[in-house]
Coordinates of C-alpha atoms in Angstrom, one line a residue:
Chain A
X1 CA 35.0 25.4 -42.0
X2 CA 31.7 24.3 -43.4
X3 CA 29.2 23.3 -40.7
X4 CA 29.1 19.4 -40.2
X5 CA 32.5 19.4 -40.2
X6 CA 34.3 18.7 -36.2
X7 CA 37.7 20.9 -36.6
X8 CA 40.5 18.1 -37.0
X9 CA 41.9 19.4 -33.5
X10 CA 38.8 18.8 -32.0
X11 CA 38.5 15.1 -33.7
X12 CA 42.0 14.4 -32.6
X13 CA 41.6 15.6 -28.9
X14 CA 37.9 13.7 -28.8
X15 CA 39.9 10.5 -30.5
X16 CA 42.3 10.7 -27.1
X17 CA 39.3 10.9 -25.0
X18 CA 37.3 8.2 -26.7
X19 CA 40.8 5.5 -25.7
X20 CA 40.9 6.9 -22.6
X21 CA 37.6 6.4 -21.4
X22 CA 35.6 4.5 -23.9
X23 CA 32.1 5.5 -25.3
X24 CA 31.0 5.1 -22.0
X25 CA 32.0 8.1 -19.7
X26 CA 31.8 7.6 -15.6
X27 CA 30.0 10.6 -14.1
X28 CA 32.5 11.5 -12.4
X29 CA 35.0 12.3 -15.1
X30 CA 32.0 14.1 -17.3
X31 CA 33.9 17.4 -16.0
X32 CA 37.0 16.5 -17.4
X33 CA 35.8 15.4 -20.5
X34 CA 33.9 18.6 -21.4
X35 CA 36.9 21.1 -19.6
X36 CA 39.5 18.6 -21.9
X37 CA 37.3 19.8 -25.2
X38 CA 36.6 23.2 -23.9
X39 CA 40.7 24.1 -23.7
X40 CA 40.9 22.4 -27.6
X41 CA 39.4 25.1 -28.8
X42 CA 41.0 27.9 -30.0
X43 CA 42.0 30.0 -32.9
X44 CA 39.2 32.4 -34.6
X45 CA 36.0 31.3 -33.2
X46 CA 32.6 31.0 -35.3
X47 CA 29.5 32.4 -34.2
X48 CA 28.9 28.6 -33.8
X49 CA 32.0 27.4 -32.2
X50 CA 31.0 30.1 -29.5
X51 CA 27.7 28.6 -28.7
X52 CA 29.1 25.3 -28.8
X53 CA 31.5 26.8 -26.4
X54 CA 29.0 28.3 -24.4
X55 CA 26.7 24.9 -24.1
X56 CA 29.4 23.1 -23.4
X57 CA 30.9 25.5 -20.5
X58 CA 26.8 25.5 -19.1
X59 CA 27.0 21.8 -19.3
X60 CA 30.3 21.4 -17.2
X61 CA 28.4 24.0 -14.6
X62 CA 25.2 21.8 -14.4
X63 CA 27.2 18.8 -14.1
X64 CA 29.6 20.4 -11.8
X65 CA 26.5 21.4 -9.4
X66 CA 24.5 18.7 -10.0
X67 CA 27.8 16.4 -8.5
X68 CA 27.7 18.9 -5.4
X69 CA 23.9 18.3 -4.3
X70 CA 24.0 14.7 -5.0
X71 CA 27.1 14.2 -2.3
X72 CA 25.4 16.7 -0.3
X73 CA 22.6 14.5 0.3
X74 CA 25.8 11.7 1.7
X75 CA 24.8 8.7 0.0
X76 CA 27.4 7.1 2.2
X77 CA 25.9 7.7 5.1
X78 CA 22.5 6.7 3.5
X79 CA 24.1 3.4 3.1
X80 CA 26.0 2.4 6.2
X81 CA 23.9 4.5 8.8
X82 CA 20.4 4.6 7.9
X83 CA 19.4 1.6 5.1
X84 CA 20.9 -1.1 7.8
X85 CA 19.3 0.1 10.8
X86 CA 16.1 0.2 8.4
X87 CA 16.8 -3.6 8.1
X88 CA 17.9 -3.9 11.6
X89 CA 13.8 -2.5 12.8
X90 CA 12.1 -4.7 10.4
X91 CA 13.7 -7.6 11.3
X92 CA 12.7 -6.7 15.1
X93 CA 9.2 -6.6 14.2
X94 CA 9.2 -9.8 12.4
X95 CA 10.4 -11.2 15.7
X96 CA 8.6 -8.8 17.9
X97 CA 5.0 -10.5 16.2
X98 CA 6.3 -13.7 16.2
X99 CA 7.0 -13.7 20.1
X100 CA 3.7 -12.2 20.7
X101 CA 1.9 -14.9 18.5
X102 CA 3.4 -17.7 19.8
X103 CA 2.6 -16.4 23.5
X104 CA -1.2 -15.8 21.7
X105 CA -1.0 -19.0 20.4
X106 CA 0.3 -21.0 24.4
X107 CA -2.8 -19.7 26.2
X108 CA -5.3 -20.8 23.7
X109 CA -3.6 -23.8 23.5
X110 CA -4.1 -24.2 27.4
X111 CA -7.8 -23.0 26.2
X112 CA -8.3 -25.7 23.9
X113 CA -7.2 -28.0 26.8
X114 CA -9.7 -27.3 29.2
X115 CA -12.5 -28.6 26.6
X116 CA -13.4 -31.7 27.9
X117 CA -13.6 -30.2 31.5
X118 CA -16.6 -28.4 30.7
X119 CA -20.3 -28.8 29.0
X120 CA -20.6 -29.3 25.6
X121 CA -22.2 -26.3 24.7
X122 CA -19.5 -23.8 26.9
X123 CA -17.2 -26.1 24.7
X124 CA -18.6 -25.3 21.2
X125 CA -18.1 -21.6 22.2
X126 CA -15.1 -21.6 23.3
X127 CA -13.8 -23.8 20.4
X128 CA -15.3 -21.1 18.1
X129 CA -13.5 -18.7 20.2
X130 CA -10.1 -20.8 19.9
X131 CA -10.5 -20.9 16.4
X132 CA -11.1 -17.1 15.7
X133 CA -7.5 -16.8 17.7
X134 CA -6.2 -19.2 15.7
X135 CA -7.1 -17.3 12.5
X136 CA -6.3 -13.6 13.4
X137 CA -2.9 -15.0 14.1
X138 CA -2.3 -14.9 10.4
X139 CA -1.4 -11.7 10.7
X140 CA 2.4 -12.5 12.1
X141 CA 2.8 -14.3 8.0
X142 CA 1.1 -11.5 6.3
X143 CA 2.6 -9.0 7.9
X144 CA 6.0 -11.1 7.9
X145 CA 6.0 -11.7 4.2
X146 CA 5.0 -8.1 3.3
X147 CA 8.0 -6.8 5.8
X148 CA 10.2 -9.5 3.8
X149 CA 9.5 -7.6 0.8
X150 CA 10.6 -4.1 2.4
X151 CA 13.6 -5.5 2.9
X152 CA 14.1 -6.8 -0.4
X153 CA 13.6 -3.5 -1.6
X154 CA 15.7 -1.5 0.7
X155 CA 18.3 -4.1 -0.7
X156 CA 18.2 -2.8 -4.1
X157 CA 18.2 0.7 -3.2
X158 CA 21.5 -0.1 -1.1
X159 CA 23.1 -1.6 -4.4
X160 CA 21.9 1.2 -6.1
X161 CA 23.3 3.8 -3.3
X162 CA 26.8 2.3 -3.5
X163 CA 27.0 2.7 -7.5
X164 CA 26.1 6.6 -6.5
X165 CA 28.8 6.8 -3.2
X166 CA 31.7 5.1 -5.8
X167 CA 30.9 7.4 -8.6
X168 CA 31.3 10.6 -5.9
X169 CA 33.6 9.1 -3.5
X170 CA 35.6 12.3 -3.6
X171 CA 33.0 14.8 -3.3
X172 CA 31.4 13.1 -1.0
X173 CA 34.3 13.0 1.2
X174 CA 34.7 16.8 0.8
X175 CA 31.2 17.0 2.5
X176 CA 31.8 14.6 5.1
X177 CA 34.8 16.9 6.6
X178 CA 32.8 19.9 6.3
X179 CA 30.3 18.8 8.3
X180 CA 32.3 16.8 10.6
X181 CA 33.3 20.6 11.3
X182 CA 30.7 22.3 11.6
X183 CA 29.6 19.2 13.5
X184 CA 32.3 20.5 16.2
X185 CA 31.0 23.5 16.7
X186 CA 27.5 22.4 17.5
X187 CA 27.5 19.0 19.4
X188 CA 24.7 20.0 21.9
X189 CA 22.2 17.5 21.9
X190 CA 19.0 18.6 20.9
X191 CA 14.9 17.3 22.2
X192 CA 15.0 16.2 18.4
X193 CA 17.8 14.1 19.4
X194 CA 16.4 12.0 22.1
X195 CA 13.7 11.1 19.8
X196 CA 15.0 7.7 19.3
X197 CA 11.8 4.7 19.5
X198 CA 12.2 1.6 20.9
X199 CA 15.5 0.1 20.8
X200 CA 16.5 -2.8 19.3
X201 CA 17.2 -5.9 22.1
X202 CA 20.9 -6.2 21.3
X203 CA 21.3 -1.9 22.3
X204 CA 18.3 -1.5 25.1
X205 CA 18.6 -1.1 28.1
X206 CA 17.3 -3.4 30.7
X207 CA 15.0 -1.7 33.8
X208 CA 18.2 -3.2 35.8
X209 CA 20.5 -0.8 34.0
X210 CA 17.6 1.9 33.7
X211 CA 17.5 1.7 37.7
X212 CA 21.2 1.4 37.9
X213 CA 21.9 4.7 36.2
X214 CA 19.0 6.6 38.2
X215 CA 20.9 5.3 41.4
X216 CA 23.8 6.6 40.4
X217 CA 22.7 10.4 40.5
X218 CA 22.0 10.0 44.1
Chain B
X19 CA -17.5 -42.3 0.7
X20 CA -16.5 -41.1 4.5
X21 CA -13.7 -38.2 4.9
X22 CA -10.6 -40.7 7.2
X23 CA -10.0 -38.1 9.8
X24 CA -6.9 -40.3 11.1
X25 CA -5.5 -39.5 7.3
X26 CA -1.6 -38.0 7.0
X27 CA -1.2 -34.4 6.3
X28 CA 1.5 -32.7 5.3
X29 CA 1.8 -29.1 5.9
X30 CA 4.3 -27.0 4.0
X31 CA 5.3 -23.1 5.0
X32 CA 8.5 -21.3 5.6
X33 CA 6.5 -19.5 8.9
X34 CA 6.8 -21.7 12.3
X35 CA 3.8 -19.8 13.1
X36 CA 1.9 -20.5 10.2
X37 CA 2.2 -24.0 10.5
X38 CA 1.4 -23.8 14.0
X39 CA -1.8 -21.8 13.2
X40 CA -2.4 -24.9 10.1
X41 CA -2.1 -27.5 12.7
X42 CA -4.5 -26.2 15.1
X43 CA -6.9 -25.6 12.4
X44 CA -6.6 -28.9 11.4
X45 CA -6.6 -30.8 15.0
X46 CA -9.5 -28.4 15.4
X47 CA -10.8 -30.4 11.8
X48 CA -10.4 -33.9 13.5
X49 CA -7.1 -34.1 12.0
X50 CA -4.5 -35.3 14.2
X51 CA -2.0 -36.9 12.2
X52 CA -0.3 -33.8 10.4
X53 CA 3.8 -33.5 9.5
X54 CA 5.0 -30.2 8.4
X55 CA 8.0 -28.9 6.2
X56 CA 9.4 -25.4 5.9
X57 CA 10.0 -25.7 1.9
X58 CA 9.0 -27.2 -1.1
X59 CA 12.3 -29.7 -1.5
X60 CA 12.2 -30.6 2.2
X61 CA 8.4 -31.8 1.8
X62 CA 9.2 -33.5 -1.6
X63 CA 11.7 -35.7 0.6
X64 CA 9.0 -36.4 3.3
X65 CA 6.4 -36.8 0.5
X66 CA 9.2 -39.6 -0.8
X67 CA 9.9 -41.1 2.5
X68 CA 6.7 -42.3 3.9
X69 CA 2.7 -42.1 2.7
X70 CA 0.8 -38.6 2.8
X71 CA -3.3 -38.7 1.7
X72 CA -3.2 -34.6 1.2
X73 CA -0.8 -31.9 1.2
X74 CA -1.6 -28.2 2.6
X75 CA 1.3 -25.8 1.0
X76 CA 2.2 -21.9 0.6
X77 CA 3.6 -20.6 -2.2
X78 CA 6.4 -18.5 -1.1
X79 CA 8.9 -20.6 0.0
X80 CA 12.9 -20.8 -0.8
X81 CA 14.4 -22.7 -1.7
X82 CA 11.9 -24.5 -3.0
X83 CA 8.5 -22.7 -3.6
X84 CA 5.1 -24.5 -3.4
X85 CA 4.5 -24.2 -7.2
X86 CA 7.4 -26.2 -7.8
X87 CA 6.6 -28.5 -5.5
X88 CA 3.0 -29.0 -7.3
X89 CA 4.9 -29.3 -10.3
X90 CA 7.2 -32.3 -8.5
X91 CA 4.2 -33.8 -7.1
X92 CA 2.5 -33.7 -10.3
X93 CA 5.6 -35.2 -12.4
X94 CA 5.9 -37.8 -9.9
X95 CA 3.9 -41.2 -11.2
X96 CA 3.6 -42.3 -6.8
X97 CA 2.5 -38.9 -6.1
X98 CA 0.6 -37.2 -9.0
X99 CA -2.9 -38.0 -7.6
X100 CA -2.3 -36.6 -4.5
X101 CA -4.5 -34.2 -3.3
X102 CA -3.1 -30.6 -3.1
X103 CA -4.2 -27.5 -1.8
X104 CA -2.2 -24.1 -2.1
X105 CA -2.5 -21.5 0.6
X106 CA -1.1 -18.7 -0.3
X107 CA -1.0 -14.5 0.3
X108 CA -0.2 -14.8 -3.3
X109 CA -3.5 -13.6 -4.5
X110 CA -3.2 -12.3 -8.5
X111 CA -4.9 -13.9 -11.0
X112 CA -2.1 -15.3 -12.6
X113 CA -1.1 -17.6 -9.4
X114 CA -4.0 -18.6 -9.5
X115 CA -4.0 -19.8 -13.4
X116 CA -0.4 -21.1 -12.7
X117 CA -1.3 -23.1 -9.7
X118 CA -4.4 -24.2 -11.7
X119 CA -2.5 -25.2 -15.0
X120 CA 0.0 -27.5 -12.7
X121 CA -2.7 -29.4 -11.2
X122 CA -3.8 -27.3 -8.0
X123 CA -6.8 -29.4 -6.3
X124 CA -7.3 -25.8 -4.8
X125 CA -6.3 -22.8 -3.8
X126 CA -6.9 -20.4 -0.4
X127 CA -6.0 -17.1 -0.4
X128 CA -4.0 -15.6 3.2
X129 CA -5.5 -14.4 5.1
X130 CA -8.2 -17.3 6.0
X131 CA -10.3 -18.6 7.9
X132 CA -11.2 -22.5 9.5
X133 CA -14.5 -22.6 7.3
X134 CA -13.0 -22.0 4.6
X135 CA -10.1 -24.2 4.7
X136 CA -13.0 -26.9 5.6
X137 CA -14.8 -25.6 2.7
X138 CA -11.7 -26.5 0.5
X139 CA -10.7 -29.3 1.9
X140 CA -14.3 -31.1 1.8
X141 CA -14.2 -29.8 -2.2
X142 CA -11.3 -32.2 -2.6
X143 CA -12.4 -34.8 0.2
X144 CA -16.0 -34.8 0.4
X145 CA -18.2 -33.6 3.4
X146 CA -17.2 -33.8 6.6

């Protein structure tokens, strides 16, 4: 066959593929696609044909790896465990500063107030003073709008992440059991595990309940 | 001409705080008489309903931003002379040539400080 020319087997078989799936093939079925054209092959093989062959059987490895570490790294869980409880932190440091300015903002408020109680020049200082409060209390917007765009971000990546967790649903799962057991086998809880930060207001625990469960070991 | 301290503000920010810090500021100004709005469309209404001598606005704002409310204000023949001042964390130059090209009076920068929103208010007002 003269080079250039796709054995009319090989056309057929890549015609059959092209309906099936379109010139736009989901990474998930790349495997498929290259096995499908690998097992079209046969007859007397060229020097060529056999480096084709070769390429192609290298490619289906690559791919075939490449599938494994991505679900190995659990995009799933990237999406519904750690991206929302991301989300969930910022969002209680928005309010966290926004508490804490407002409380800022009441006392020099009350500040402000006493004024007119006092001299005139105790009053210029301490309305410089109020007013330097007043300023640094930017911060709660700055920092607001900058955590605003964090989340906006993380956003993206989430959309992004679920394309990914679709694409290797299956493989994915495949990981998921074999960790959930090996997960049974080693459940101990480790220091590393009780490294956990503050807790968000809706899952802390109050001093009441912290006292509550000390009581209960006596 | 004489800066009216008893003049009506509007101040425009999607922050509580931030328009708590504004109106302090200002009181702090001799301004006492100072509405606010969390967005552009919510201060076009206000601007609509009753008078306003000068409007204080951010930029980032949904769902109305602040350049779009310039823009309003400046399409609007019972508003367009009305003093405007962006303040904004927005701080590249193109903002700033945006706000500029639809009829800023001027623009502050986040975060600031009481002299200079006196600074930019007096370029608009006059000294006080």
């Amino acid at each position: 066959m003269p080079a250039g020319v796709v054995d009319p087997d090989i056309e057929a078989k890549l015609s059959v593929l092209r309906k099936r799936h379109g010139d736009v093939v989901s990474v998930s079925d790349i495997s498929d696609v290259v096995e499908s054209i690998m097992s079209s092959m046969k007859g007397d093989l060229t020097a060529t044909d056999l480096e084709i062959y070769n390429e192609l059987e290298a490619l289906g490895r690559y791919i075939h790896e490449a599938k494994d570490d991505i679900a190995a790294l659990r995009p799933d869980e990237v999406k519904d465990k750690y991206l929302p409880s991301a989300t969930d932190e910022l969002d209680a440091i928005v309010q966290a500063t926004e508490v804490a300015t407002n409380t800022i903002m009441d006392a020099t408020e009350l500040v402000e107030g006493v004024m007119g109680d006092v001299d005139s020049e105790v009053a210029d200082k301490l309305m410089e003073a109020t007013s330097t409060i007043y300023e640094a209390c930017g911060f709660q917007d700055i920092t607001g709008q900058r955590i605003t765009k964090v989340c906006k971000a993380l956003q993206d990546i989430e959309e992004k992440i679920d394309g990914l967790v679709t694409a290797f649903g299956s493989e994915i799962d495949k990981v998921k059991e074999a960790q959930l057991a090996k997960g049974e086998e080693d459940d101990a809880v480790t220091d590393k595990d009780l490294l956990n930060g503050p807790q968000l207001s809706d899952e802390a625990k109050s001093q009441e309940d912290i006292d509550a469960l000390l009581a209960s070991f006596d | 001409m004489a800066v009216d301290k008893n003049m009506n503000i509007l101040i425009v920010d999607d922050y509580k705080t931030m328009l708590r810090i504004l109106r302090n500021l200002l009181r702090q100004l001799g301004f006492n008489n100072i509405e606010d709005a969390t967005d552009g469309s919510m201060a076009l209404q206000k601007l609509r309903q009753a008078k306003f001598d000068f409007v204080i606005s951010d930029w980032n704002m949904e769902p109305m931003t602040g350049i779009q409310l310039l823009r309003e204000v400046r399409s609007d023949d019972s508003l367009k002379h009305l003093p405007f001042i962006m303040i904004t964390a927005e701080s590249k130059s193109e903002n700033v040539i945006a706000a500029k090209e639809a009829g800023v009076s001027n623009y502050i920068v986040k975060p600031f400080n009481a002299e200079t929103l006196k600074t930019k208010m007096s370029s608009v007002l006059g000294e006080f």
